[in-house]
Amino acid sequence: EAVSPGQTSNTDPREVPAISGCSGAHCQRRRAGTHPAAGGGVPQGRRGGEAAKRPGATGTQDRQLGKYEGLSEWWMQSAYLDCRMPVAVYTSPGVVLPRMHFQDRQGQIRFAAKLIAGVLDFKKLIDTDTLPIEYLSGKPLCMDQYYQILSSCRIPGPKRDTVVNHAIGITAPTHITVVHNFQFFVLDVYNSDGTPLTVDQLYMQLEKIWNSSLQTNKEPIGILTSQHRNTWGKAYNNLIKDKTNKESVRAIQKSIFTVCLDAPMPRVSDEMYPSRVAAQMLHGGGARWNSGNRWFDKTLQFIVGEDGTCGLVYEHAPAEGPPIVFLIDYVVKYIRRTEMVRSPMVPLAMPQKLRFNILPEVKRDIENAKQNMNIMVHDLDVKVLMFSHFGKNVPKQHKLSPDAFVQMALQLAYFRMYNICCATYESASLRMFKYGRTDAVRSTTLDSLTFVKAMQDPNTERLALLQKAVQTHKEKTYNAIHGQAIDRHFLGLKMLSIEDLTSMPEIFMDTSFAVAHHYNLSTSQVGSKTDCVMCFGPMVPDGYGVCYNPMDEHINIAITAFNSCEETNAAKFARAVKDALLDMRALLEDTATAKQ
């Protein structure tokens, strides 16, 4: 997510501005925001403002939303819970962690035990309310998302899903779920006195699980969760008609998190490895590999492969990337400093295996899910670019925002490939506001367009144009994180029109509005201390998903596209991004040399 460095505002982080009708300033911003991608886009004249101020609806526009609660609720529903596409690939991001140095079962189990202990150590901060508040530009950020990621799960519904957070209940869950060879287990991670199991105890329990799930021919019940949501909603109701199945499903939903002990995947070259792991995190690699070794509705699933592969996949509805990455940084640091200490041999109960009765209908649903998963696996095109030439250091030396620098490289790469610019979405954090989620920074601007066009012509003032485009992006980011972008205001206006049963403002029916929301580039910066990279699928069938983590000396960039689209190609776009970054550095350095 974009965050704006070192700037302050006098907005109280707990209060939020009114979602008003299209105010003059907002109208200007909307025109500027949609102009290049919509080819001049919004109808000229005063219609943009007038359309929003439709007759008899003045109360709607000017209604004060004292907090972002209402809006965050609407956002969670419209962006996630109402969305009927599968969560795997389409909405759940994956995180690729650096390859671990184990190649066997012992190493896999030892690493998983440390990882579990690390997450439980983090959970202590949540449970005791001692999680330090994060600040941005001296402003406190809302920490609510951290309290939504453990012990929560998405539940499919026929038309709309829900998310249940069991941490809030009377008795907080004390178990995690572990899945190995498609078989689920309940692992109690606390002793009777409330202390967490030690790494050594966890190791012993995981070993018991491993040894009692050696059969590889079990039905992959978890693959049902990767289906289209309406399909899974029906299959879910079918599945839980059986009492045993219902209890097993409840145990998974209530667990603190899930650990997937994955079977080794086919070996690939070192260069291909990060891309293969990114795919494994997003979908598991297919029905015959690890796609059934998941419960995709679970908010947090840590994945540890026997071949040293590790990472996670998370269900996006309750939280954004930064809290997830903060948790990863915390756990990685914990693992590094943790040695396995021999524990006193207290006999621990055998972890309970969850039973499922595979009735004929359920079996049919599983076969259907396997086929659909394999189609999805073949359709996803993933390329992880480990850009090693430079990192945040270069733009910083030239007093440019690293995030804006990368965004302009994406604009340049896209323009060079397609000779046009497109609607681009970069998520910006709204955590300066209570319960704030995200808004969009629309990275395609008139200034970015002028810059990318100038890069075709060596006689132009290309550096000045780059600096201007970067500055504009920085200002848009600053506006977005302070609640002054346009997209969530539009969402509020639309939802209020629906709730108040007033007529829908004309702007929502306008073609340019649809064009401006067809994001061929869906992007996010998710920075972390750990050398990892987050990845997610494209927002539209003919688009790219781009997630990047700018480190000091290098940049990790994950790019996805769909093979079913002729025009897109993740590897080709990755090469264009690499060339764009190098050309932009040359621009900075040639100019610096010329000045000397």
C-alpha positions in Angstrom: 0.0 0.0 0.0 1.1 3.5 -0.7 2.0 5.6 2.3 3.2 9.1 2.1 6.5 9.8 3.9 7.1 12.5 6.3 4.1 14.7 5.8 1.5 15.9 8.3 -2.0 17.0 8.3 -4.3 18.5 10.9 -6.9 15.8 10.3 -7.9 13.9 13.5 -7.2 10.2 12.9 -10.3 9.2 14.7 -12.6 11.4 12.8 -13.4 11.3 9.2 -14.6 13.9 6.8 -18.2 13.8 5.6 -18.8 11.9 2.5 -20.4 14.7 0.6 -21.8 15.0 -2.8 -19.3 15.8 -5.6 -17.7 18.9 -4.0 -16.0 21.3 -6.4 -12.5 20.1 -5.3 -13.6 16.4 -5.6 -15.0 17.0 -9.0 -11.7 18.5 -10.2 -9.9 15.6 -8.7 -12.2 13.1 -10.3 -11.7 14.7 -13.7 -8.0 14.7 -13.3 -8.1 11.1 -12.0 -10.0 9.6 -14.9 -8.8 11.9 -17.7 -5.9 10.1 -19.4 -7.2 6.5 -19.1 -10.7 7.4 -20.2 -9.3 9.3 -23.2 -10.4 12.6 -22.0 -13.0 10.7 -20.1 -15.6 12.5 -18.0 -18.3 14.4 -19.9 -17.2 18.0 -20.0 -19.2 21.0 -18.6 -20.8 20.9 -15.2 -22.4 17.5 -15.5 -20.0 15.7 -13.2 -21.0 17.9 -10.3 -24.6 18.3 -11.4 -25.2 14.5 -11.9 -24.3 13.9 -8.3 -26.6 16.6 -7.0 -29.7 15.0 -8.4 -33.1 16.4 -7.3 -34.4 15.4 -3.9 -31.3 13.8 -2.7 -29.4 16.6 -0.9 -29.7 14.8 2.4 -27.8 11.8 1.0 -24.8 13.6 -0.2 -24.2 15.7 2.9 -24.8 13.0 5.4 -22.0 12.9 7.9 -20.3 9.6 8.4 -18.8 10.3 11.8 -16.5 7.3 11.5 -15.3 5.2 8.7 -17.2 2.3 10.2 -20.1 2.5 7.8 -17.9 2.9 4.8 -15.5 0.1 5.9 -18.5 -2.2 6.3 -19.7 -1.3 2.8 -16.2 -1.7 1.3 -15.8 -5.2 2.9 -19.1 -6.2 1.5 -18.8 -4.8 -2.0 -15.1 -5.6 -2.5 -15.0 -9.0 -0.9 -18.1 -10.6 0.6 -20.5 -9.8 -2.3 -17.8 -10.9 -4.8 -18.7 -14.3 -6.2 -15.4 -15.2 -7.8 -13.2 -17.8 -6.0 -11.1 -16.4 -3.2 -8.1 -18.4 -4.4 -6.2 -16.4 -7.1 -8.9 -13.7 -7.5 -8.8 -12.1 -4.0 -6.5 -13.9 -1.6 -2.9 -12.7 -1.7 0.0 -15.0 -1.2 3.4 -14.2 0.3 6.6 -15.9 -0.8 9.2 -16.2 1.9 12.9 -16.8 1.2 13.7 -20.5 0.5 14.6 -22.4 3.7 17.6 -24.7 3.9 15.7 -27.9 4.6 14.8 -30.7 2.2 13.2 -33.3 4.5 10.4 -34.0 6.9 12.5 -33.2 10.0 13.4 -29.7 8.7 9.8 -29.1 7.6 8.4 -30.0 11.0 11.1 -28.1 13.0 10.5 -25.0 10.9 6.7 -25.3 11.3 7.1 -25.7 15.1 9.1 -22.5 15.4 6.7 -20.7 13.1 3.7 -21.7 15.2 5.5 -20.6 18.4 6.3 -17.3 16.7 2.7 -16.6 15.8 1.6 -17.5 19.4 4.2 -15.1 20.7 2.7 -12.4 18.5 -0.8 -13.4 19.6 0.2 -12.6 23.2 0.6 -8.9 22.1 -3.0 -9.0 20.8 -4.4 -10.9 23.8 -2.8 -8.5 26.3 -3.5 -5.4 24.2 0.2 -4.5 24.2 0.7 -4.3 20.4 2.5 -1.0 19.9 0.5 1.6 18.0 2.0 2.4 14.5 2.4 5.9 13.4 2.6 7.5 10.0 3.8 11.1 9.6 3.4 11.5 13.4 -0.2 10.3 13.2 -1.4 7.2 15.1 -2.9 4.5 12.8 -6.0 2.4 13.5 -4.8 -1.0 14.8 -8.1 -2.8 14.4 -7.1 -5.0 11.5 -4.5 -6.8 13.7 -7.4 -8.0 15.9 -9.3 -9.5 12.9 -6.7 -11.9 11.5 -6.4 -14.6 14.2 -9.3 -17.0 15.0 -11.4 -15.7 12.1 -12.8 -17.4 9.0 -15.0 -16.6 6.0 -18.3 -18.5 5.7 -19.8 -19.0 2.3 -23.4 -17.9 1.7 -25.7 -18.4 -1.3 -25.5 -14.6 -2.3 -23.1 -13.0 0.2 -20.5 -14.4 2.5 -19.8 -13.4 6.1 -16.7 -13.3 8.3 -16.8 -14.7 11.8 -14.2 -13.7 14.4 -14.1 -16.3 17.2 -11.5 -14.3 19.2 -14.3 -12.1 20.3 -16.4 -14.9 21.7 -16.8 -15.9 25.4 -14.2 -18.7 25.1 -11.3 -17.8 22.8 -10.1 -20.8 20.6 -6.9 -22.5 21.9 -6.2 -24.7 18.9 -4.8 -24.4 15.4 -5.6 -26.7 12.4 -2.8 -28.6 10.7 -3.3 -30.1 7.3 -1.1 -32.8 5.7 -1.8 -35.0 2.7 -5.3 -33.4 2.6 -6.0 -34.5 6.2 -7.0 -32.0 8.8 -6.0 -32.1 12.5 -6.9 -30.1 15.6 -3.7 -29.2 17.5 -4.1 -27.7 20.9 -1.4 -25.1 21.3 -1.8 -24.2 25.0 -1.2 -26.2 28.1 -3.9 -26.5 30.8 -2.3 -23.7 32.7 -2.7 -21.4 29.7 1.0 -21.3 28.7 1.8 -21.9 25.0 3.4 -25.2 24.0 7.2 -24.9 23.5 8.8 -25.4 20.2 9.9 -28.9 21.3 6.4 -29.8 22.3 5.0 -28.5 19.0 7.6 -30.5 17.1 6.5 -33.7 18.9 2.8 -33.0 18.2 3.5 -32.2 14.5 5.5 -35.4 14.2 2.5 -37.4 15.5 0.3 -35.6 12.9 2.8 -36.3 10.1 3.0 -40.0 11.0 -0.8 -40.5 11.1 -1.5 -38.9 7.8 0.8 -40.8 5.5 -1.9 -42.0 3.1 -1.9 -39.9 0.0 -5.2 -41.1 -1.5 -7.5 -39.2 0.8 -10.3 -37.0 -0.7 -9.1 -33.4 -0.8 -12.1 -31.9 1.1 -10.3 -28.5 1.3 -10.4 -28.0 -2.4 -14.1 -27.2 -2.1 -13.2 -23.9 -0.6 -11.5 -22.8 -3.9 -14.7 -22.9 -5.9 -16.9 -20.0 -7.2 -18.6 -18.7 -4.0 -22.2 -19.6 -5.1 -21.0 -23.1 -6.0 -19.2 -23.5 -2.7 -22.1 -22.0 -0.8 -24.4 -24.8 -2.1 -21.7 -27.5 -1.6 -21.1 -26.1 2.0 -24.7 -26.5 3.0 -24.7 -29.9 1.5 -21.5 -30.8 3.3 -22.6 -29.7 6.8 -25.9 -31.6 6.7 -23.9 -34.4 8.1 -23.2 -34.0 11.8 -19.6 -35.2 11.7 -18.8 -33.0 8.8 -20.4 -30.0 10.5 -18.3 -30.5 13.6 -15.1 -30.9 11.6 -15.8 -27.7 9.6 -16.6 -25.8 12.8 -13.2 -26.9 14.3 -11.4 -25.5 11.2 -13.3 -22.2 11.2 -12.7 -21.7 14.9 -9.0 -22.4 14.9 -6.5 -19.6 15.5 -4.9 -20.2 12.1 -4.0 -23.1 9.8 -0.6 -24.6 9.0 -0.4 -26.5 5.7 2.4 -29.1 5.5 2.8 -29.3 1.8 4.2 -32.2 -0.3 7.3 -31.3 -2.3 6.6 -29.8 -5.8 8.4 -30.6 -9.0 11.9 -29.0 -9.1 12.5 -25.9 -11.3 15.5 -23.8 -12.0 16.6 -21.2 -9.4 15.5 -18.4 -11.7 12.0 -19.9 -12.0 11.8 -20.9 -8.3 10.2 -17.6 -6.9 7.5 -17.6 -9.6 6.7 -21.3 -8.9 6.4 -20.6 -5.2 4.2 -17.6 -5.8 1.8 -19.8 -7.8 2.0 -22.4 -5.0 1.0 -19.8 -2.4 -1.9 -18.5 -4.6 -3.4 -21.8 -5.6 -1.4 -24.8 -4.4 -0.2 -26.0 -7.8 -3.3 -28.0 -8.8 -5.5 -30.9 -7.6 -2.7 -33.5 -7.7 -0.3 -31.3 -5.8 -1.3 -29.1 -2.9 -4.5 -27.3 -3.8 -6.5 -29.7 -1.6 -4.1 -29.0 1.3 -5.8 -25.8 2.1 -9.0 -24.3 3.6 -9.1 -21.1 1.5 -11.8 -19.5 3.7 -9.4 -19.4 6.7 -8.0 -15.9 7.2 -4.4 -17.1 7.8 -2.8 -20.2 6.3 1.0 -20.7 6.7 2.4 -23.0 4.1 5.5 -25.1 4.8 6.7 -27.5 2.1 8.9 -30.5 2.6 11.2 -29.0 -0.1 12.0 -25.8 1.9 9.2 -23.8 0.3 7.4 -21.5 2.7 5.0 -18.6 2.8 1.4 -18.0 3.4 -2.0 -17.2 1.8 -4.6 -15.1 3.5 -8.3 -14.4 3.0 -8.5 -10.7 2.2 -11.9 -9.7 3.7 -10.7 -8.9 7.3 -7.4 -7.1 6.6 -4.9 -5.5 4.3 -1.4 -6.6 3.5 0.6 -4.4 6.0 -0.6 -6.1 9.2 0.1 -9.5 7.6 3.6 -8.4 6.7 4.1 -7.0 10.2 3.2 -10.4 11.5 5.6 -12.1 9.1 8.5 -9.7 10.1 7.7 -10.5 13.8 7.6 -14.3 13.3 10.8 -14.4 11.1 12.7 -12.4 13.8 11.4 -14.8 16.4 12.5 -17.9 14.4 16.0 -16.5 13.9 16.5 -16.1 17.6 14.8 -19.2 18.7 16.7 -22.4 19.5 14.8 -25.6 20.2 14.9 -26.2 24.0 14.3 -29.7 25.3 11.1 -29.6 27.3 10.2 -31.8 30.2 8.5 -34.8 28.8 4.9 -34.1 29.7 2.8 -36.6 27.8 0.6 -34.7 25.4 -2.6 -36.0 23.9 -2.6 -37.2 20.3 -3.9 -34.3 18.1 -7.5 -35.1 17.0 -7.9 -36.0 13.3 -11.0 -34.3 11.8 -13.3 -36.9 10.1 -15.3 -36.2 7.0 -18.1 -38.5 5.6 -17.7 -38.3 1.9 -21.2 -38.8 0.7 -21.9 -39.2 -3.1 -22.9 -35.6 -3.5 -19.8 -34.4 -1.7 -17.6 -36.6 -3.8 -19.2 -35.1 -6.9 -18.6 -31.6 -5.6 -14.9 -32.4 -4.9 -14.5 -33.8 -8.5 -16.0 -30.6 -9.9 -13.7 -28.4 -7.7 -10.7 -30.4 -8.8 -11.5 -29.7 -12.5 -12.1 -26.0 -11.9 -8.9 -25.7 -9.8 -6.9 -27.2 -12.6 -8.4 -24.8 -15.1 -7.5 -21.9 -12.8 -3.9 -23.2 -12.3 -3.4 -23.4 -16.1 -4.9 -19.9 -16.6 -2.7 -18.1 -14.0 0.5 -16.6 -15.4 3.0 -15.7 -12.7 6.4 -14.0 -12.9 8.4 -12.9 -9.9 11.0 -10.4 -10.8 13.9 -10.2 -8.3 15.2 -6.8 -9.6 18.8 -6.8 -8.3 20.2 -3.6 -9.9 19.1 -1.2 -7.3 16.5 -0.6 -4.6 15.0 2.3 -2.7 18.5 3.8 -2.4 18.6 5.2 -6.0 15.3 7.2 -6.0 16.1 8.4 -2.5 19.6 9.7 -3.5 17.7 11.8 -6.1 15.1 12.9 -3.5 12.3 11.0 -5.3 9.7 8.9 -3.5 10.6 5.2 -4.1 6.9 4.2 -4.4 6.2 6.9 -7.0 9.4 5.9 -8.9 8.2 2.3 -9.2 4.7 3.4 -10.2 6.1 5.5 -13.0 8.2 2.5 -14.1 5.0 0.5 -14.3 3.4 3.3 -16.4 6.4 3.4 -18.7 6.5 -0.4 -19.1 2.8 -0.5 -19.9 2.9 2.3 -22.4 5.9 0.8 -24.2 4.1 -2.6 -24.5 0.7 -1.3 -25.5 1.3 2.3 -26.8 -1.6 3.5 -24.5 -2.0 4.1 -20.8 -4.7 2.4 -18.7 -6.7 2.9 -15.5 -4.2 2.0 -12.7 -5.1 1.2 -9.1 -2.7 1.5 -6.3 -4.1 0.8 -2.8 -3.5 3.5 -0.2 -4.0 2.9 3.5 -6.8 4.8 5.3 -5.7 3.6 8.7 -5.3 7.3 9.8 -9.1 6.9 10.3 -10.8 4.6 12.7 -11.6 1.3 11.0 -10.2 2.7 7.7 -9.2 0.2 5.0 -8.0 1.5 1.7 -8.7 4.0 -1.1 -7.2 4.1 -4.5 -4.3 6.2 -5.8 -5.0 6.5 -9.5 -1.4 6.4 -10.8 -2.2 7.3 -14.4 -2.2 11.1 -14.6 -1.7 13.7 -17.3 1.8 14.2 -15.9 2.6 10.4 -16.0 1.3 10.3 -19.6 3.5 13.3 -20.6 6.5 11.6 -19.0 6.0 8.2 -20.7 5.5 9.8 -24.1 8.6 11.9 -23.6 10.7 8.7 -23.0 10.1 7.9 -26.7 11.9 11.2 -27.7 15.5 11.9 -26.5 15.2 15.6 -27.2 12.7 16.3 -24.4 13.3 17.4 -20.9 12.7 13.9 -19.7 14.2 14.2 -16.2 12.0 17.3 -15.4 9.0 15.5 -16.6 9.8 12.4 -14.5 10.3 14.6 -11.4 6.9 16.3 -12.1 5.1 13.0 -12.6 6.7 11.6 -9.3 5.7 14.8 -7.4 2.1 14.5 -8.7 2.0 10.9 -7.6 3.3 11.8 -4.2 0.6 14.5 -3.8 -2.1 12.0 -4.9 -0.9 9.5 -2.4 -0.9 12.2 0.4 -4.5 13.1 -0.6 -5.5 9.4 -0.6 -4.2 8.5 2.9 -5.8 11.7 4.3 -9.2 10.6 3.0 -9.2 12.9 0.0 -9.2 10.4 -2.9 -12.3 9.9 -5.0 -13.2 6.2 -5.1 -14.5 5.5 -1.6 -16.5 8.8 -1.8 -18.2 7.4 -4.9 -18.8 4.1 -3.1 -20.4 5.9 -0.3 -22.6 7.9 -2.7 -23.6 4.8 -4.5 -24.4 2.8 -1.4 -26.4 5.6 0.1 -28.5 5.9 -3.1 -29.2 2.1 -2.9 -30.0 2.3 0.9 -32.2 5.4 0.6 -33.9 4.0 -2.6 -33.3 7.3 -4.3 -32.5 7.4 -8.0 -28.9 6.4 -8.9 -26.7 9.4 -9.8 -26.2 9.5 -13.5 -22.4 9.4 -13.3 -22.6 5.7 -12.3 -24.2 5.0 -15.6 -21.6 6.9 -17.6 -19.3 4.9 -19.9 -16.3 6.9 -18.8 -17.0 5.7 -15.2 -16.8 2.1 -16.3 -13.6 2.7 -18.3 -12.1 4.4 -15.3 -12.9 1.4 -13.2 -11.5 -1.2 -15.5 -8.0 -1.5 -13.9 -5.6 -3.1 -16.3 -3.0 -2.4 -13.7 -3.9 -3.4 -10.2 -0.9 -2.6 -8.0 0.2 -2.4 -4.4 3.4 -1.6 -2.5 3.7 -4.0 0.5 7.1 -3.2 2.1 8.6 -5.4 4.8 11.9 -5.9 6.6 11.9 -9.6 5.5 13.1 -10.3 1.9 9.7 -11.5 0.8 7.1 -10.6 -1.9 3.4 -10.5 -1.8 1.4 -11.5 -4.9 -2.2 -11.4 -6.1 -4.2 -12.1 -9.2 -5.3 -9.4 -11.8 -8.4 -7.4 -11.1 -9.7 -7.8 -14.7 -9.4 -10.6 -17.3 -7.1 -8.5 -19.5 -5.0 -7.0 -16.8 -2.0 -7.4 -14.5 -1.7 -7.8 -10.8 1.6 -6.2 -9.6 2.8 -6.2 -6.0 6.2 -5.0 -5.0 8.5 -4.7 -2.0 11.3 -2.1 -2.5 14.2 -3.1 -0.3 17.3 -0.9 0.1 19.4 -2.5 -2.6 16.9 -4.5 -4.7 13.2 -4.7 -5.5 11.0 -7.8 -5.3 8.1 -7.6 -7.8 5.4 -10.2 -8.4 3.4 -9.9 -11.6 0.4 -12.0 -12.5 -1.8 -12.2 -15.7 -4.2 -14.7 -17.2 -3.1 -17.0 -20.0 -6.6 -16.9 -21.4 -5.9 -13.3 -22.5 -3.9 -13.1 -25.7 -2.7 -9.6 -25.0 -1.1 -10.0 -21.6 2.1 -11.8 -20.7 3.6 -11.7 -17.2 7.2 -12.4 -18.2 7.1 -9.9 -21.0 5.7 -7.2 -18.7 8.3 -8.1 -16.1 11.0 -7.5 -18.8 9.4 -4.2 -19.7 9.4 -3.2 -16.0 13.0 -4.1 -15.6 14.0 -2.1 -18.7 11.9 0.9 -17.5 13.6 0.9 -14.1 17.0 0.8 -15.7 16.2 3.5 -18.2 14.9 5.7 -15.4 18.0 5.2 -13.4 20.1 6.1 -16.5 18.0 9.2 -16.9 18.9 10.3 -13.3 22.5 9.4 -13.5 23.2 10.8 -17.0 21.7 14.1 -16.0 23.7 14.0 -12.7 27.0 13.3 -14.7 26.1 16.0 -17.3 25.7 18.5 -14.4 29.1 17.7 -13.0 
